[in-house]
């Protein structure tokens, strides 16, 4: 069997349903073999978007998404998408073509050192230079992507390897990768800390989304009477309509969530890397707090927050072990009532009825109207933070966003991948006008492949988030943030054959969203929003919670 | 000084991947010794860095690498020293723990010792 055929067969054996790829010279053998395969192939209009689609698919299906790019520019275009997946621990298998091994290293046409380029942004990567190792590399790629902490794996495939003969014995070789070590030596200490806590709080991170430990964590929170706060990446992993779930914390988080984080005496942190967007200034973060840190990745324990009890294992297993070990149950009535009361205070009404439309109003209506199994993706910027702050995620709803890398242009292609993974759900990308222009060519992909997603464009005419920082921290000296020359987005969508509605008045918001939900073709809702609206409240970068900027926020609960 | 010892697969790209972890963590490596070892298709990489905190900050990242089979911070008592001395029979080599080698040098005529390498 030839290498190209072997790759197709190895993908099929992994039960891959869909590939997102753009061919090129060195990939011709592979694309020829794909003609005879039943796997669905989606042709994005840019490799970066192919990777984001595979990523969106992976985040919904919890299985590796597969993307393909040719050598040289194909591989370099793929880099942003792979790095995005890496930062959010999303399992991808990224395949790139490569020039023949005989000329590798000689600056051949369309040669780039993809192996080196991908190395720091993948969990692992392979450059296959010997046909004997092709099957093993492919099999290990899938295993590594989904063993322990998930992540992208890249396989570089020179054209002569795709043309070489692959022996059956090599195809049939079994492959294993080491399981991550578990270390629960600190379990008893952790349980004691949690039992003795007066004001315990649970911080959950993206690891919990991947290990689907939400229900167990909610149970543990009830046993401990501990509020749950989430990072941006964990939004949706625990139900935001549960009384103990306070929502997203951090720079643009809900104040009650930050309150719990800053005023707890014992923090149980699960599957989070303590990003600077969560902690603010690290030296001040939880100076008096005892931290129990649970992570599947031993290199995270003590990386950002030092000297704490670490439990190494996957969230689901460790949380079940904690539940099993808990003996005493304190009522913690004061802490509970304080939290519940503050949470009420933090639930302002953002049904803002004014023109120009306030972005919060759009998210408020989306939160009310989208079905309980809807998937929301976001772009990056103010749109993302409004979505994170005001959209309520519960039931089978999912929230998919580029949290780690913050990649503009992620949301639209990720929505397409998500819709392929869960076609029965409404999928909405909450978008910004700057971000959408980075990937708007993917309307063609959506149309060609009948992927009816809804884009809710919060059109403020600016690179809004950067403008906000120029306003707040650089004395309103706006530079390179106004998006002059933007297209008429309604016409742009229509040019591809998609549906589009412009929404200028707050009174039209609900009807537009209802049409979006019902639409069975890709649809763009172009909400003209107030360009002066900022994302507030906000804890400025490098500052601690007490330095927050308030805006419309009614929060009084800090009590400082 | 702290010494990190790794057992790795012996193939192109391993050094690049290992060193990338040091680069990312802004660690200036003091010494590197690397070569194939007693096991076939495996290498040992021995790296020394300035202090314990530095070593602890990178060790788990090294362990997470697929091509790194083992990575450990070497116990101080196991730091091996190596000396070349002049003796009655000409130049001879002495190896052992740091303490052993140092006491040997002291016991013989120190002025006759040529070089001591305190690395691994
Ligand atoms: C690819 C990329 N380039 C630049 C940035 C820096 N950046 C962060 S937010 C932002 C503005 C985003 O504008 P838009 O999509 O219109 O969203 P808004 O903030 O206006 O809602 C920029 C430029 C980024 N995150 N990603
Ligand atoms: Mg904008």
Tab-separated table of N, CA and C in Angstrom, chain A residues 151-272:
chain	number	residue	atom	x	y	z
A	151	UNK	N	-4.234	18.244	23.381
A	151	UNK	CA	-3.483	19.267	22.667
A	151	UNK	C	-3.284	18.872	21.222
A	152	UNK	N	-2.856	19.833	20.414
A	152	UNK	CA	-2.653	19.542	19.000
A	152	UNK	C	-1.348	18.782	18.741
A	153	UNK	N	-1.395	17.914	17.751
A	153	UNK	CA	-0.210	17.178	17.316
A	153	UNK	C	-0.077	17.387	15.808
A	154	UNK	N	1.142	17.606	15.371
A	154	UNK	CA	1.377	17.899	13.961
A	154	UNK	C	2.200	16.773	13.332
A	155	UNK	N	1.832	16.395	12.111
A	155	UNK	CA	2.609	15.388	11.384
A	155	UNK	C	2.992	15.973	10.030
A	156	UNK	N	4.287	16.059	9.776
A	156	UNK	CA	4.806	16.605	8.528
A	156	UNK	C	5.075	15.428	7.577
A	157	UNK	N	4.482	15.488	6.373
A	157	UNK	CA	4.510	14.333	5.475
A	157	UNK	C	5.168	14.675	4.140
A	158	UNK	N	6.450	14.391	3.979
A	158	UNK	CA	7.116	14.636	2.692
A	158	UNK	C	6.453	13.822	1.573
A	159	UNK	N	6.459	14.390	0.381
A	159	UNK	CA	5.711	13.780	-0.724
A	159	UNK	C	6.234	12.384	-1.059
A	160	UNK	N	7.541	12.162	-0.936
A	160	UNK	CA	8.042	10.826	-1.280
A	160	UNK	C	7.599	9.775	-0.266
A	161	UNK	N	7.297	10.211	0.946
A	161	UNK	CA	6.756	9.262	1.934
A	161	UNK	C	5.330	8.877	1.529
A	162	UNK	N	4.590	9.851	0.990
A	162	UNK	CA	3.223	9.557	0.543
A	162	UNK	C	3.232	8.614	-0.667
A	163	UNK	N	4.348	8.615	-1.388
A	163	UNK	CA	4.445	7.768	-2.583
A	163	UNK	C	5.141	6.439	-2.311
A	164	UNK	N	5.738	6.318	-1.137
A	164	UNK	CA	6.513	5.105	-0.841
A	164	UNK	C	5.590	3.941	-0.488
A	165	UNK	N	6.148	2.762	-0.585
A	165	UNK	CA	5.391	1.562	-0.235
A	165	UNK	C	5.426	1.379	1.293
A	166	UNK	N	4.292	1.136	1.872
A	166	UNK	CA	4.230	0.926	3.327
A	166	UNK	C	3.931	-0.547	3.569
A	167	UNK	N	4.743	-1.175	4.400
A	167	UNK	CA	4.575	-2.609	4.642
A	167	UNK	C	3.414	-2.867	5.596
A	168	UNK	N	2.707	-3.964	5.366
A	168	UNK	CA	1.586	-4.329	6.239
A	168	UNK	C	2.033	-4.501	7.687
A	169	UNK	N	3.232	-5.067	7.842
A	169	UNK	CA	3.700	-5.271	9.217
A	169	UNK	C	3.812	-3.934	9.951
A	170	UNK	N	4.225	-2.892	9.228
A	170	UNK	CA	4.304	-1.583	9.878
A	170	UNK	C	2.906	-1.025	10.152
A	171	UNK	N	1.992	-1.274	9.218
A	171	UNK	CA	0.615	-0.801	9.411
A	171	UNK	C	-0.009	-1.437	10.646
A	172	UNK	N	0.335	-2.695	10.887
A	172	UNK	CA	-0.339	-3.427	11.967
A	172	UNK	C	0.334	-3.290	13.321
A	173	UNK	N	1.468	-2.587	13.343
A	173	UNK	CA	2.190	-2.448	14.604
A	173	UNK	C	1.337	-1.712	15.639
A	174	UNK	N	1.305	-2.257	16.850
A	174	UNK	CA	0.551	-1.562	17.897
A	174	UNK	C	1.394	-0.469	18.518
A	175	UNK	N	0.715	0.585	18.906
A	175	UNK	CA	1.428	1.746	19.410
A	175	UNK	C	0.823	2.159	20.738
A	176	UNK	N	1.675	2.483	21.685
A	176	UNK	CA	1.163	2.993	22.959
A	176	UNK	C	1.883	4.268	23.349
A	177	UNK	N	1.229	5.104	24.105
A	177	UNK	CA	1.937	6.252	24.671
A	177	UNK	C	1.751	6.183	26.185
A	178	UNK	N	2.747	6.687	26.931
A	178	UNK	CA	2.643	6.590	28.386
A	178	UNK	C	1.470	7.400	28.926
A	179	UNK	N	0.772	6.838	29.880
A	179	UNK	CA	-0.302	7.567	30.565
A	179	UNK	C	0.336	8.550	31.532
A	180	UNK	N	-0.285	9.705	31.722
A	180	UNK	CA	0.312	10.658	32.672
A	180	UNK	C	0.273	10.075	34.082
A	181	UNK	N	1.293	10.427	34.855
A	181	UNK	CA	1.329	9.939	36.229
A	181	UNK	C	0.229	10.619	37.029
A	182	UNK	N	-0.361	9.858	37.930
A	182	UNK	CA	-1.331	10.455	38.832
A	182	UNK	C	-0.633	10.568	40.173
A	183	UNK	N	-0.850	11.651	40.880
A	183	UNK	CA	-0.256	11.759	42.206
A	183	UNK	C	-1.266	12.377	43.155
A	184	UNK	N	-1.860	11.511	43.982
A	184	UNK	CA	-2.878	11.990	44.907
A	184	UNK	C	-2.371	11.941	46.348
A	185	UNK	N	-1.045	12.034	46.481
A	185	UNK	CA	-0.467	11.964	47.827
A	185	UNK	C	-1.023	13.064	48.726
A	186	UNK	N	-1.404	14.184	48.134
A	186	UNK	CA	-1.909	15.293	48.948
A	186	UNK	C	-3.394	15.216	49.240
A	187	UNK	N	-4.006	14.085	48.920
A	187	UNK	CA	-5.470	14.011	49.016
A	187	UNK	C	-5.978	14.266	50.439
A	188	UNK	N	-5.347	13.586	51.409
A	188	UNK	CA	-5.837	13.733	52.788
A	188	UNK	C	-5.665	15.162	53.286
A	189	UNK	N	-4.500	15.755	52.976
A	189	UNK	CA	-4.277	17.148	53.361
A	189	UNK	C	-5.318	18.056	52.726
A	190	UNK	N	-5.620	17.781	51.465
A	190	UNK	CA	-6.595	18.614	50.754
A	190	UNK	C	-7.956	18.499	51.408
A	191	UNK	N	-8.331	17.274	51.724
A	191	UNK	CA	-9.648	17.079	52.326
A	191	UNK	C	-9.722	17.806	53.667
A	192	UNK	N	-8.628	17.703	54.435
A	192	UNK	CA	-8.621	18.376	55.736
A	192	UNK	C	-8.773	19.889	55.564
A	193	UNK	N	-8.015	20.434	54.604
A	193	UNK	CA	-8.119	21.873	54.341
A	193	UNK	C	-9.546	22.272	53.988
A	194	UNK	N	-10.149	21.488	53.101
A	194	UNK	CA	-11.499	21.823	52.654
A	194	UNK	C	-12.502	21.686	53.799
A	195	UNK	N	-12.311	20.649	54.619
A	195	UNK	CA	-13.247	20.456	55.732
A	195	UNK	C	-13.152	21.582	56.748
A	196	UNK	N	-11.929	22.067	56.946
A	196	UNK	CA	-11.749	23.099	57.973
A	196	UNK	C	-12.051	24.500	57.467
A	197	UNK	N	-12.207	24.639	56.161
A	197	UNK	CA	-12.378	25.972	55.590
A	197	UNK	C	-13.625	26.652	56.144
A	198	UNK	N	-13.508	27.963	56.324
A	198	UNK	CA	-14.687	28.753	56.678
A	198	UNK	C	-15.370	29.264	55.414
A	199	UNK	N	-14.539	29.665	54.453
A	199	UNK	CA	-15.071	30.273	53.230
A	199	UNK	C	-14.443	29.612	52.001
A	200	UNK	N	-14.784	28.338	51.750
A	200	UNK	CA	-14.183	27.649	50.601
A	200	UNK	C	-14.769	28.159	49.285
A	201	UNK	N	-13.955	28.165	48.259
A	201	UNK	CA	-14.443	28.520	46.923
A	201	UNK	C	-13.777	27.582	45.919
A	202	UNK	N	-14.521	27.251	44.879
A	202	UNK	CA	-13.966	26.375	43.841
A	202	UNK	C	-13.765	27.198	42.567
A	203	UNK	N	-12.562	27.150	42.046
A	203	UNK	CA	-12.262	27.824	40.772
A	203	UNK	C	-12.092	26.742	39.713
A	204	UNK	N	-12.932	26.752	38.701
A	204	UNK	CA	-12.773	25.727	37.672
A	204	UNK	C	-12.270	26.342	36.379
A	205	UNK	N	-11.390	25.613	35.708
A	205	UNK	CA	-10.777	26.070	34.468
A	205	UNK	C	-11.123	25.155	33.313
A	206	UNK	N	-10.505	25.433	32.179
A	206	UNK	CA	-10.833	24.726	30.947
A	206	UNK	C	-10.686	23.212	31.041
A	207	UNK	N	-9.799	22.742	31.910
A	207	UNK	CA	-9.616	21.307	32.076
A	207	UNK	C	-10.924	20.606	32.417
A	208	UNK	N	-11.793	21.333	33.114
A	208	UNK	CA	-13.065	20.735	33.523
A	208	UNK	C	-13.999	20.563	32.320
A	209	UNK	N	-13.936	21.498	31.376
A	209	UNK	CA	-14.733	21.323	30.159
A	209	UNK	C	-14.294	20.054	29.445
A	210	UNK	N	-12.963	19.882	29.348
A	210	UNK	CA	-12.478	18.721	28.609
A	210	UNK	C	-12.790	17.421	29.322
A	211	UNK	N	-12.699	17.407	30.654
A	211	UNK	CA	-12.933	16.133	31.336
A	211	UNK	C	-14.411	15.967	31.715
A	212	UNK	N	-15.235	16.931	31.386
A	212	UNK	CA	-16.677	16.877	31.639
A	212	UNK	C	-16.991	16.522	33.086
A	213	UNK	N	-16.309	17.214	33.991
A	213	UNK	CA	-16.474	16.912	35.407
A	213	UNK	C	-17.464	17.870	36.068
A	214	UNK	N	-18.176	18.666	35.267
A	214	UNK	CA	-19.090	19.678	35.806
A	214	UNK	C	-20.075	19.149	36.832
A	215	UNK	N	-20.810	18.088	36.515
A	215	UNK	CA	-21.806	17.598	37.483
A	215	UNK	C	-21.182	17.199	38.820
A	216	UNK	N	-20.005	16.557	38.769
A	216	UNK	CA	-19.349	16.135	40.015
A	216	UNK	C	-18.898	17.364	40.822
A	217	UNK	N	-18.432	18.379	40.111
A	217	UNK	CA	-17.962	19.568	40.818
A	217	UNK	C	-19.132	20.303	41.471
A	218	UNK	N	-20.258	20.343	40.765
A	218	UNK	CA	-21.439	20.979	41.349
A	218	UNK	C	-21.840	20.225	42.623
A	219	UNK	N	-21.757	18.918	42.565
A	219	UNK	CA	-22.080	18.086	43.722
A	219	UNK	C	-21.126	18.399	44.875
A	220	UNK	N	-19.839	18.464	44.577
A	220	UNK	CA	-18.846	18.767	45.608
A	220	UNK	C	-19.117	20.149	46.213
A	221	UNK	N	-19.481	21.099	45.354
A	221	UNK	CA	-19.769	22.453	45.833
A	221	UNK	C	-20.943	22.430	46.808
A	222	UNK	N	-21.947	21.615	46.508
A	222	UNK	CA	-23.090	21.520	47.410
A	222	UNK	C	-22.677	20.896	48.744
A	223	UNK	N	-21.837	19.868	48.678
A	223	UNK	CA	-21.373	19.228	49.909
A	223	UNK	C	-20.575	20.195	50.775
A	224	UNK	N	-19.800	21.052	50.117
A	224	UNK	CA	-18.929	21.973	50.854
A	224	UNK	C	-19.601	23.312	51.138
A	225	UNK	N	-20.766	23.541	50.553
A	225	UNK	CA	-21.357	24.872	50.504
A	225	UNK	C	-20.324	25.884	50.004
A	226	UNK	N	-19.742	25.561	48.888
A	226	UNK	CA	-18.715	26.434	48.320
A	226	UNK	C	-19.218	26.996	46.997
A	227	UNK	N	-19.090	28.315	46.798
A	227	UNK	CA	-19.440	28.859	45.488
A	227	UNK	C	-18.441	28.402	44.428
A	228	UNK	N	-18.902	28.349	43.179
A	228	UNK	CA	-18.030	27.988	42.068
A	228	UNK	C	-17.842	29.221	41.194
A	229	UNK	N	-16.594	29.548	40.901
A	229	UNK	CA	-16.335	30.572	39.883
A	229	UNK	C	-15.572	29.892	38.757
A	230	UNK	N	-15.724	30.407	37.564
A	230	UNK	CA	-15.064	29.762	36.430
A	230	UNK	C	-14.119	30.738	35.747
A	231	UNK	N	-13.168	30.175	35.013
A	231	UNK	CA	-12.381	30.994	34.106
A	231	UNK	C	-13.188	31.121	32.813
A	232	UNK	N	-12.695	31.946	31.894
A	232	UNK	CA	-13.366	32.079	30.604
A	232	UNK	C	-13.457	30.724	29.906
A	233	UNK	N	-12.374	29.951	30.004
A	233	UNK	CA	-12.340	28.666	29.311
A	233	UNK	C	-13.315	27.646	29.887
A	234	UNK	N	-13.698	27.820	31.137
A	234	UNK	CA	-14.574	26.831	31.774
A	234	UNK	C	-16.035	27.230	31.660
A	235	UNK	N	-16.299	28.396	31.078
A	235	UNK	CA	-17.697	28.841	30.987
A	235	UNK	C	-18.514	27.767	30.281
A	236	UNK	N	-19.588	27.365	30.904
A	236	UNK	CA	-20.431	26.330	30.322
A	236	UNK	C	-20.169	24.946	30.903
A	237	UNK	N	-19.060	24.784	31.641
A	237	UNK	CA	-18.774	23.455	32.194
A	237	UNK	C	-19.591	23.192	33.455
A	238	UNK	N	-20.028	24.256	34.116
A	238	UNK	CA	-20.960	24.117	35.234
A	238	UNK	C	-22.157	25.021	34.924
A	239	UNK	N	-23.361	24.614	35.366
A	239	UNK	CA	-24.555	25.356	34.955
A	239	UNK	C	-24.655	26.723	35.615
A	240	UNK	N	-24.743	27.765	34.801
A	240	UNK	CA	-24.735	29.118	35.359
A	240	UNK	C	-26.085	29.522	35.960
A	241	UNK	N	-27.063	28.603	35.921
A	241	UNK	CA	-28.305	28.912	36.637
A	241	UNK	C	-28.375	28.208	37.992
A	242	UNK	N	-27.273	27.582	38.387
A	242	UNK	CA	-27.197	26.960	39.712
A	242	UNK	C	-26.869	28.056	40.729
A	243	UNK	N	-27.550	28.061	41.900
A	243	UNK	CA	-27.329	29.182	42.833
A	243	UNK	C	-25.886	29.336	43.297
A	244	UNK	N	-25.117	28.267	43.339
A	244	UNK	CA	-23.740	28.387	43.818
A	244	UNK	C	-22.752	28.748	42.709
A	245	UNK	N	-23.208	28.770	41.463
A	245	UNK	CA	-22.295	29.094	40.360
A	245	UNK	C	-22.338	30.601	40.111
A	246	UNK	N	-21.198	31.261	40.323
A	246	UNK	CA	-21.162	32.727	40.264
A	246	UNK	C	-20.721	33.254	38.905
A	247	UNK	N	-20.313	32.377	38.008
A	247	UNK	CA	-19.951	32.822	36.666
A	247	UNK	C	-18.462	33.081	36.510
A	248	UNK	N	-18.143	33.800	35.453
A	248	UNK	CA	-16.749	33.982	35.058
A	248	UNK	C	-16.083	35.057	35.918
A	249	UNK	N	-14.860	34.778	36.366
A	249	UNK	CA	-14.113	35.745	37.159
A	249	UNK	C	-13.029	36.371	36.292
A	250	UNK	N	-12.212	37.190	36.864
A	250	UNK	CA	-11.070	37.737	36.143
A	250	UNK	C	-11.264	39.174	35.703
A	251	UNK	N	-10.422	39.596	34.776
A	251	UNK	CA	-10.337	40.987	34.362
A	251	UNK	C	-11.694	41.616	34.033
A	252	UNK	N	-12.518	40.886	33.255
A	252	UNK	CA	-13.842	41.403	32.916
A	252	UNK	C	-14.935	40.535	33.524
A	253	UNK	N	-14.579	39.841	34.593
A	253	UNK	CA	-15.524	38.893	35.170
A	253	UNK	C	-16.612	39.568	35.974
A	254	UNK	N	-17.495	38.729	36.526
A	254	UNK	CA	-18.544	39.259	37.383
A	254	UNK	C	-17.924	39.584	38.745
A	255	UNK	N	-18.353	40.688	39.299
A	255	UNK	CA	-17.744	41.140	40.553
A	255	UNK	C	-17.957	40.143	41.680
A	256	UNK	N	-19.120	39.474	41.689
A	256	UNK	CA	-19.358	38.534	42.778
A	256	UNK	C	-18.396	37.354	42.669
A	257	UNK	N	-18.045	36.986	41.441
A	257	UNK	CA	-17.093	35.890	41.247
A	257	UNK	C	-15.715	36.317	41.750
A	258	UNK	N	-15.329	37.541	41.419
A	258	UNK	CA	-14.038	38.035	41.911
A	258	UNK	C	-14.041	38.179	43.429
A	259	UNK	N	-15.196	38.560	43.973
A	259	UNK	CA	-15.304	38.680	45.430
A	259	UNK	C	-15.013	37.337	46.085
A	260	UNK	N	-15.667	36.292	45.580
A	260	UNK	CA	-15.480	34.962	46.168
A	260	UNK	C	-14.024	34.526	46.048
A	261	UNK	N	-13.437	34.813	44.897
A	261	UNK	CA	-12.045	34.428	44.653
A	261	UNK	C	-11.104	35.134	45.632
A	262	UNK	N	-11.401	36.399	45.903
A	262	UNK	CA	-10.486	37.188	46.731
A	262	UNK	C	-10.772	37.093	48.215
A	263	UNK	N	-11.921	36.550	48.575
A	263	UNK	CA	-12.274	36.515	49.990
A	263	UNK	C	-12.418	35.111	50.553
A	264	UNK	N	-12.083	34.121	49.772
A	264	UNK	CA	-12.169	32.770	50.309
A	264	UNK	C	-10.936	32.506	51.171
A	265	UNK	N	-11.041	31.532	52.072
A	265	UNK	CA	-9.836	31.159	52.827
A	265	UNK	C	-9.191	29.906	52.247
A	266	UNK	N	-9.993	29.068	51.594
A	266	UNK	CA	-9.417	27.910	50.912
A	266	UNK	C	-9.956	27.877	49.485
A	267	UNK	N	-9.049	27.813	48.538
A	267	UNK	CA	-9.451	27.785	47.136
A	267	UNK	C	-9.109	26.420	46.555
A	268	UNK	N	-10.143	25.772	46.010
A	268	UNK	CA	-9.901	24.519	45.300
A	268	UNK	C	-9.898	24.861	43.813
A	269	UNK	N	-8.726	24.831	43.197
A	269	UNK	CA	-8.599	25.221	41.789
A	269	UNK	C	-8.455	23.960	40.949
A	270	UNK	N	-9.311	23.815	39.953
A	270	UNK	CA	-9.329	22.567	39.188
A	270	UNK	C	-9.147	22.838	37.700
A	271	UNK	N	-8.087	22.308	37.125
A	271	UNK	CA	-7.885	22.407	35.678
A	271	UNK	C	-7.701	23.822	35.179
A	272	UNK	N	-6.947	24.617	35.913
A	272	UNK	CA	-6.698	25.997	35.486
A	272	UNK	C	-5.225	26.334	35.643
